[in-house]
CSV table of N, CA, C and O in Angstrom, one decimal:
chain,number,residue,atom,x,y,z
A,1,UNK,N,1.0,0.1,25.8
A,1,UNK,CA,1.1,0.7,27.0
A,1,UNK,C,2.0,1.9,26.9
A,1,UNK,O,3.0,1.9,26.1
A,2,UNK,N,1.7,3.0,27.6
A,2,UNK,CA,2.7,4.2,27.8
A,2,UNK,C,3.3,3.9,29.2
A,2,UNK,O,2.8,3.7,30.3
A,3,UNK,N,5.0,4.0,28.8
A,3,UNK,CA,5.8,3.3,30.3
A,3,UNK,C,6.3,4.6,30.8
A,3,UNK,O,7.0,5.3,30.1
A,4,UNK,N,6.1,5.0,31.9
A,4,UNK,CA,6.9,6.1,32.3
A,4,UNK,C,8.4,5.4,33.3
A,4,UNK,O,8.3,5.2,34.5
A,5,UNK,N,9.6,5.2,32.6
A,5,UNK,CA,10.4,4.8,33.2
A,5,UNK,C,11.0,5.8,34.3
A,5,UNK,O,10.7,7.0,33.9
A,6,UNK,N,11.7,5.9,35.5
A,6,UNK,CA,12.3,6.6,36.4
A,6,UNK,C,14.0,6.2,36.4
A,6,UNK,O,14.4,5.1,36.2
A,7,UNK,N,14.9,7.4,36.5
A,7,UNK,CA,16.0,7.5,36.1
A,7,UNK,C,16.9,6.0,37.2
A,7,UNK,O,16.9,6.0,38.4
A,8,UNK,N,17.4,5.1,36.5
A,8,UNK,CA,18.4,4.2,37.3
A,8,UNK,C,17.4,2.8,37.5
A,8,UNK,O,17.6,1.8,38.1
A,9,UNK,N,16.2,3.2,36.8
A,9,UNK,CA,15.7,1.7,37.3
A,9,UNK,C,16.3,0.6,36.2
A,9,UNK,O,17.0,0.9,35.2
A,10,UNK,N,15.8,-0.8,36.5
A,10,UNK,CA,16.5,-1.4,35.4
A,10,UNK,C,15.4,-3.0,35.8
A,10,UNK,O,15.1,-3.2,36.9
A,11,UNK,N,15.0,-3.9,34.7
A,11,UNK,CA,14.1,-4.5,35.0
A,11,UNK,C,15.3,-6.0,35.3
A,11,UNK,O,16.6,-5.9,35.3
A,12,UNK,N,14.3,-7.4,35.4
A,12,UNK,CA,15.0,-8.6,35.6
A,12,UNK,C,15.2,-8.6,34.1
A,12,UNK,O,15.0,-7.7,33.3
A,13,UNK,N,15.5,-10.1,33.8
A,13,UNK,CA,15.0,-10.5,32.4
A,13,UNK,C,14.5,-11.6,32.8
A,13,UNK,O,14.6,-12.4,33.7
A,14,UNK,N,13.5,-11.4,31.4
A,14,UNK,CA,12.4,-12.5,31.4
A,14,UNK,C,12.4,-12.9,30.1
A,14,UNK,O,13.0,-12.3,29.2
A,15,UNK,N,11.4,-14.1,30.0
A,15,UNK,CA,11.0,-14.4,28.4
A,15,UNK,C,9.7,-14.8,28.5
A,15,UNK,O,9.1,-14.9,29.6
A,16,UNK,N,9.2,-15.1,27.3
A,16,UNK,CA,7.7,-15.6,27.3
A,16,UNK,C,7.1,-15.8,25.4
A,16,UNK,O,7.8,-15.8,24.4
A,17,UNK,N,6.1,-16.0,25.4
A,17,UNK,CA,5.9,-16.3,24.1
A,17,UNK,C,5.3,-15.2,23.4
A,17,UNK,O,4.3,-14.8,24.1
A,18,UNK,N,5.5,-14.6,22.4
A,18,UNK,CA,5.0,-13.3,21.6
A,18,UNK,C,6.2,-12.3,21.1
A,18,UNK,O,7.2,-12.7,20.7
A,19,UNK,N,5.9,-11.3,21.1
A,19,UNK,CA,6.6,-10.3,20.4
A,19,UNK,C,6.4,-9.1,21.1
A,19,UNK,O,5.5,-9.0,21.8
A,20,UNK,N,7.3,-8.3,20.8
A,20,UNK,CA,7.3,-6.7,21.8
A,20,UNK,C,7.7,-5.8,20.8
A,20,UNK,O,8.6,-6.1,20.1
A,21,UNK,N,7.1,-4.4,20.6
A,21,UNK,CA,7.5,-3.6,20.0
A,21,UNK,C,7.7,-2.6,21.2
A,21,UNK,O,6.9,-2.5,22.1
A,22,UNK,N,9.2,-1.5,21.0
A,22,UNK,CA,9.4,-0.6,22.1
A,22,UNK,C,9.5,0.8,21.5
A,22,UNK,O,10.7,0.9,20.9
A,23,UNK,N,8.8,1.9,21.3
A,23,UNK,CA,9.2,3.2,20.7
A,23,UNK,C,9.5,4.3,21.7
A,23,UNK,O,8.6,4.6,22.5
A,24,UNK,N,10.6,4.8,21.8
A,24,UNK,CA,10.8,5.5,22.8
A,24,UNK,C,10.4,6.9,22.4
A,24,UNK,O,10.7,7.3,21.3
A,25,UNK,N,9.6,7.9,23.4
A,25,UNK,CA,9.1,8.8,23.4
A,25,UNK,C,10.1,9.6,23.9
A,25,UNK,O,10.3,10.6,23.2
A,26,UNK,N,10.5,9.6,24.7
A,26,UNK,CA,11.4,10.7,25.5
A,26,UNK,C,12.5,9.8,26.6
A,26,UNK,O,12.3,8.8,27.3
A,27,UNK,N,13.9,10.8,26.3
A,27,UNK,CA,14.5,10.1,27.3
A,27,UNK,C,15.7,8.9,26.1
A,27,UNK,O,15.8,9.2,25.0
A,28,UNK,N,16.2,7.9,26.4
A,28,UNK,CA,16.8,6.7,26.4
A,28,UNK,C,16.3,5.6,27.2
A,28,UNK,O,15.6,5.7,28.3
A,29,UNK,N,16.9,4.3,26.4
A,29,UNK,CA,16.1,3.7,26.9
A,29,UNK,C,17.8,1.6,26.8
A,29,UNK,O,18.2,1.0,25.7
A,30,UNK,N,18.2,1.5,28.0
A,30,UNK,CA,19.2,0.5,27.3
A,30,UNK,C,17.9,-0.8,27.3
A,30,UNK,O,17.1,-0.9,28.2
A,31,UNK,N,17.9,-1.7,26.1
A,31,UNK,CA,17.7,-3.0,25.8
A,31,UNK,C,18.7,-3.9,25.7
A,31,UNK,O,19.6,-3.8,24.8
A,32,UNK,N,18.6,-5.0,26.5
A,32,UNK,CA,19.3,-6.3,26.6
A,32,UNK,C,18.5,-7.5,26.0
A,32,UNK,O,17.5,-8.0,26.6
A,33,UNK,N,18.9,-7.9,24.8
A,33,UNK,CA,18.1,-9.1,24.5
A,33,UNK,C,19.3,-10.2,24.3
A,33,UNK,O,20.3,-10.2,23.5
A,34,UNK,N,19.0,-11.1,25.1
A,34,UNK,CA,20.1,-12.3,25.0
A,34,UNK,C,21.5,-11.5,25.5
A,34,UNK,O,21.7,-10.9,26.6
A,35,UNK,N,22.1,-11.6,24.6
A,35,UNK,CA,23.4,-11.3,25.3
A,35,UNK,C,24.0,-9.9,24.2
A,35,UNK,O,25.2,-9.5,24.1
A,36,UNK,N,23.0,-9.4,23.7
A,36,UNK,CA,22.9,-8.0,22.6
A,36,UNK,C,22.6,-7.0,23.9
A,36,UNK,O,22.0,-7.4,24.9
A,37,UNK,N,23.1,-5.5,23.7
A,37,UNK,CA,22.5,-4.6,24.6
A,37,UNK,C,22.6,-3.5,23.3
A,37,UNK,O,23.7,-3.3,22.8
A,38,UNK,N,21.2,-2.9,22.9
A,38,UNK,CA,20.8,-1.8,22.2
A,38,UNK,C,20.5,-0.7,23.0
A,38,UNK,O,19.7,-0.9,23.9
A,39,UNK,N,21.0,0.7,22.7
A,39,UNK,CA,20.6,1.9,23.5
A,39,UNK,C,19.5,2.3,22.2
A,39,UNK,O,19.8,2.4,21.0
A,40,UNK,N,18.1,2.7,22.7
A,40,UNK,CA,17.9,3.3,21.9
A,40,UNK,C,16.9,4.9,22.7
A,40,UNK,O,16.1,5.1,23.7
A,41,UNK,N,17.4,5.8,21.6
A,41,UNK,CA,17.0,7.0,21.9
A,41,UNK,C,15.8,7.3,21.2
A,41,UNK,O,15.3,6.6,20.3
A,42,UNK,N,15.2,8.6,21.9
A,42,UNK,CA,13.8,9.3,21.4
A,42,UNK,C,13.7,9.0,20.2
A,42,UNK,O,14.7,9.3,19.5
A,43,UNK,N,12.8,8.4,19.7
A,43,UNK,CA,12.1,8.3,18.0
A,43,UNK,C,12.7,7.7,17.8
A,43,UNK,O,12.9,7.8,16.5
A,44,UNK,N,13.4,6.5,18.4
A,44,UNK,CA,14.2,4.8,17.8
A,44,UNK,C,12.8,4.0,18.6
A,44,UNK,O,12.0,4.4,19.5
A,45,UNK,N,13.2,2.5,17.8
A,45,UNK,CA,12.0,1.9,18.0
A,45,UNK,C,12.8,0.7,17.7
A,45,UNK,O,13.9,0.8,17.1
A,46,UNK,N,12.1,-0.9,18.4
A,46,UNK,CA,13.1,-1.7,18.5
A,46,UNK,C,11.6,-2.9,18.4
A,46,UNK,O,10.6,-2.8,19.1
A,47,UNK,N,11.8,-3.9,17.5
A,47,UNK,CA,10.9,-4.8,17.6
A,47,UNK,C,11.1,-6.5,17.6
A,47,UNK,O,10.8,-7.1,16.6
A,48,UNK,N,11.5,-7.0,18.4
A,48,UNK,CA,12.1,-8.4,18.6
A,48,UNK,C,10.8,-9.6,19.2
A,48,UNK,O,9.7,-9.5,19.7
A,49,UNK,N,12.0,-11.1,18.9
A,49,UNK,CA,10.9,-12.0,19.6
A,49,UNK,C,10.8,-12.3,21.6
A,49,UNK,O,11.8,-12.7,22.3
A,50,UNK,N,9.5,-12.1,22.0
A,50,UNK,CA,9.3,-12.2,23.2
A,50,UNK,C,10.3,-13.3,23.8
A,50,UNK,O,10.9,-13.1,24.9
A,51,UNK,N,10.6,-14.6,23.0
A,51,UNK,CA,10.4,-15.8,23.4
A,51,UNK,C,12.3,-15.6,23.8
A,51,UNK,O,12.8,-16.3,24.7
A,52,UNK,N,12.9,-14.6,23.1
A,52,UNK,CA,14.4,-14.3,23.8
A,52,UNK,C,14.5,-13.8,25.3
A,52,UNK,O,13.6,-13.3,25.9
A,53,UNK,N,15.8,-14.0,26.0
A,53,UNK,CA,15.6,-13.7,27.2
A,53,UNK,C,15.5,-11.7,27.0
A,53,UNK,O,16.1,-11.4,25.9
A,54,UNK,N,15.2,-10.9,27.5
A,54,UNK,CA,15.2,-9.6,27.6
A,54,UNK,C,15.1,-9.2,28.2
A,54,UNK,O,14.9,-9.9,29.2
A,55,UNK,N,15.1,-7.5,28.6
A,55,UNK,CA,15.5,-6.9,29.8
A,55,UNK,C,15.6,-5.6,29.6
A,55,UNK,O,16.0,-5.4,28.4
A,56,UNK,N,15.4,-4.3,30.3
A,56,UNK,CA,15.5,-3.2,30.0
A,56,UNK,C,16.2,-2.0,31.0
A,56,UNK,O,16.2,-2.2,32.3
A,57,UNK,N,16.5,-1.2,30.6
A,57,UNK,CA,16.9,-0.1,32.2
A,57,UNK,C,17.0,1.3,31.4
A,57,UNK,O,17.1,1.4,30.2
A,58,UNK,N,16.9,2.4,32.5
A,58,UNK,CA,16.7,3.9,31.9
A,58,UNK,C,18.2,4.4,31.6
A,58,UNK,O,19.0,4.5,32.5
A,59,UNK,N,18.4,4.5,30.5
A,59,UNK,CA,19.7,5.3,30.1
A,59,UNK,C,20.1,6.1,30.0
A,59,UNK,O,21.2,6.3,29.5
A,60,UNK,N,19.1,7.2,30.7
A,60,UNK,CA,18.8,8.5,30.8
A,60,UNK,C,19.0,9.1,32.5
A,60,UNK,O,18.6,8.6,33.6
A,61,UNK,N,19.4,10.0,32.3
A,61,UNK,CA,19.7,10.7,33.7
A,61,UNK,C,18.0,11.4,34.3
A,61,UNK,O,17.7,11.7,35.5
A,62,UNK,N,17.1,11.5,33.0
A,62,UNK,CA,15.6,11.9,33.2
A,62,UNK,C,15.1,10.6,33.2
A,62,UNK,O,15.6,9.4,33.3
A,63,UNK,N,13.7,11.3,33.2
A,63,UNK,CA,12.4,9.8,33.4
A,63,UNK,C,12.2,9.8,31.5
A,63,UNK,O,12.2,10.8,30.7
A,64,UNK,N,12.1,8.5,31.2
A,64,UNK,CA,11.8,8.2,29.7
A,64,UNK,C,10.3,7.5,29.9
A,64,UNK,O,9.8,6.9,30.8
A,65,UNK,N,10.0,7.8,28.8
A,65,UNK,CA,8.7,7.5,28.1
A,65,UNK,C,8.7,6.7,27.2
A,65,UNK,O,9.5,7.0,26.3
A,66,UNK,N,8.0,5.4,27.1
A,66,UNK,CA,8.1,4.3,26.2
A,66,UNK,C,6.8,4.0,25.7
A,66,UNK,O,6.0,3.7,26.6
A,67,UNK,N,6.4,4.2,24.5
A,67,UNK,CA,5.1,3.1,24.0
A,67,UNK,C,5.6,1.9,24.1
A,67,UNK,O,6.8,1.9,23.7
A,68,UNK,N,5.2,0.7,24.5
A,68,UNK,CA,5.1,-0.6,24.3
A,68,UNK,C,4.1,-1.3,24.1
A,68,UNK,O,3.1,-1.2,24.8
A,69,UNK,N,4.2,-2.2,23.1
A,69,UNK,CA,2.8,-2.7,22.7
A,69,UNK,C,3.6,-4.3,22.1
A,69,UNK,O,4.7,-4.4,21.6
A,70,UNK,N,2.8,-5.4,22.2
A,70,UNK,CA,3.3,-6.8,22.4
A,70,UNK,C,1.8,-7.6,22.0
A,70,UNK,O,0.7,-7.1,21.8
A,71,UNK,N,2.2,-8.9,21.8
A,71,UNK,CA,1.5,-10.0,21.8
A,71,UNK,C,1.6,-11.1,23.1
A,71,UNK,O,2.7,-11.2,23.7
A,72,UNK,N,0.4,-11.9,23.6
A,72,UNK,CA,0.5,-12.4,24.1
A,72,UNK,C,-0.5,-13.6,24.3
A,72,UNK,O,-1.7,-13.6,23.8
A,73,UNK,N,0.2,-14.5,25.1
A,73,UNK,CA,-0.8,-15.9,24.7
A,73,UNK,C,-2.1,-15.4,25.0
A,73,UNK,O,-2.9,-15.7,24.1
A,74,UNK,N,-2.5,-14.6,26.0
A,74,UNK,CA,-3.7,-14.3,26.7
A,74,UNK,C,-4.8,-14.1,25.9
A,74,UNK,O,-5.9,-14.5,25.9
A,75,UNK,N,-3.8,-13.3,25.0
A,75,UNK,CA,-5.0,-12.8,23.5
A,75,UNK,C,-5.4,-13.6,23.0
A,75,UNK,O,-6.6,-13.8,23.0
A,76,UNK,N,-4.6,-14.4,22.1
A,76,UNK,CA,-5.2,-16.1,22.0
A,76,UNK,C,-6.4,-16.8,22.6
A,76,UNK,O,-7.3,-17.2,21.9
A,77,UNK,N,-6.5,-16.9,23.7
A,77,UNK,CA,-7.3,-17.6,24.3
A,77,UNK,C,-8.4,-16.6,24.3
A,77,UNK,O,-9.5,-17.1,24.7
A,78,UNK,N,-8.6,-15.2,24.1
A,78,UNK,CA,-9.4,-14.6,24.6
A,78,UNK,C,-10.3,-14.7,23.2
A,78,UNK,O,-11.5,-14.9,23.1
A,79,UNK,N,-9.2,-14.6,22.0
A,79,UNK,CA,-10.2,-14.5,20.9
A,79,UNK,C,-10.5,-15.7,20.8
A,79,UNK,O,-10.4,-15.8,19.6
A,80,UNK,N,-10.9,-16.9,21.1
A,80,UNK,CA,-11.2,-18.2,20.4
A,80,UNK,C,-12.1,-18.6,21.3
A,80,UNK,O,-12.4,-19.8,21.3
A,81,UNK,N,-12.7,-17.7,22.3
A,81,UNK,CA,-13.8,-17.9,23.3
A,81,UNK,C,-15.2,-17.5,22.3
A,81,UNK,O,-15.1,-16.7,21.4
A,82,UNK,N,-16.2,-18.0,22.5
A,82,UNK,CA,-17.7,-17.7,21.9
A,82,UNK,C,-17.9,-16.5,22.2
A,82,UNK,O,-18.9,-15.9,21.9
Protein backbone atom coordinates (compact mmCIF):
# COMPACT_ATOMS: atom_id res chain seq x y z
CA UNK A 1 0.00 0.00 0.00
CA UNK A 2 1.06 3.65 -0.53
CA UNK A 3 0.03 5.52 2.94
CA UNK A 4 -0.30 9.08 2.73
CA UNK A 5 0.12 10.05 6.40
CA UNK A 6 -1.26 13.72 7.53
CA UNK A 7 0.90 15.85 9.93
CA UNK A 8 -0.08 14.93 13.92
CA UNK A 9 -2.01 11.84 13.20
CA UNK A 10 -0.93 8.94 15.24
CA UNK A 11 -2.59 5.35 14.99
CA UNK A 12 -3.88 2.84 18.17
CA UNK A 13 -1.76 -0.12 18.57
CA UNK A 14 -2.65 -3.27 17.42
CA UNK A 15 -1.28 -6.75 16.83
CA UNK A 16 -2.13 -9.55 14.64
CA UNK A 17 -0.40 -12.44 12.94
CA UNK A 18 2.22 -11.75 9.94
CA UNK A 19 4.83 -9.33 9.27
CA UNK A 20 5.01 -5.64 8.07
CA UNK A 21 7.50 -3.97 6.09
CA UNK A 22 7.41 0.05 6.29
CA UNK A 23 9.70 2.21 3.70
CA UNK A 24 9.31 5.72 4.08
CA UNK A 25 8.98 7.79 0.97
CA UNK A 26 8.77 11.27 2.15
CA UNK A 27 8.45 12.96 5.41
CA UNK A 28 9.21 10.84 8.92
CA UNK A 29 7.59 8.53 10.25
CA UNK A 30 7.64 7.57 14.59
CA UNK A 31 7.20 3.54 15.08
CA UNK A 32 6.29 2.06 18.36
CA UNK A 33 6.72 -1.58 18.58
CA UNK A 34 6.26 -2.96 22.07
CA UNK A 35 7.71 -0.70 24.20
CA UNK A 36 10.75 0.34 21.42
CA UNK A 37 9.87 3.72 19.52
CA UNK A 38 12.05 3.97 16.10
CA UNK A 39 11.91 7.38 14.06
CA UNK A 40 12.49 6.57 10.75
CA UNK A 41 13.26 9.03 7.98
CA UNK A 42 12.90 9.12 4.00
CA UNK A 43 14.70 6.06 2.50
CA UNK A 44 14.78 4.16 6.13
CA UNK A 45 12.82 1.04 6.04
CA UNK A 46 11.78 -0.98 9.12
CA UNK A 47 10.70 -4.71 8.91
CA UNK A 48 9.26 -6.49 12.20
CA UNK A 49 6.82 -9.27 13.51
CA UNK A 50 3.00 -8.29 13.09
CA UNK A 51 2.22 -10.52 16.05
CA UNK A 52 4.18 -7.53 18.51
CA UNK A 53 2.02 -4.88 19.80
CA UNK A 54 2.66 -1.69 17.25
CA UNK A 55 1.76 1.54 16.43
CA UNK A 56 2.65 4.48 14.34
CA UNK A 57 2.30 8.51 14.12
CA UNK A 58 3.71 11.36 11.58
CA UNK A 59 6.93 12.76 12.80
CA UNK A 60 6.87 15.20 10.44
CA UNK A 61 5.49 18.66 10.53
CA UNK A 62 4.48 17.65 6.48
CA UNK A 63 2.24 14.84 5.16
CA UNK A 64 4.65 11.54 4.82
CA UNK A 65 4.45 8.92 2.37
CA UNK A 66 4.86 5.22 3.37
CA UNK A 67 5.04 2.05 1.16
CA UNK A 68 3.66 -0.63 3.35
CA UNK A 69 3.45 -4.01 2.43
CA UNK A 70 2.66 -7.09 5.06
CA UNK A 71 1.45 -10.59 5.28
CA UNK A 72 -1.62 -11.71 6.41
CA UNK A 73 -3.78 -14.63 7.53
CA UNK A 74 -6.26 -13.69 4.76
CA UNK A 75 -3.74 -14.66 2.16
CA UNK A 76 -3.48 -18.03 3.55
CA UNK A 77 -6.79 -18.89 3.22
CA UNK A 78 -7.06 -17.31 -0.09
CA UNK A 79 -4.24 -19.42 -1.51
CA UNK A 80 -5.42 -22.90 -0.31
CA UNK A 81 -8.93 -22.37 -1.97
CA UNK A 82 -9.37 -24.50 -5.51
Amino acid sequence: MLVHVPPGYASEAVQHEGEEIAFVLEGSLLVGIGEESIRLDAGDSLHYPAGRAHRWSNAHDGWTRVLWTGTAPIFDRLRDEP
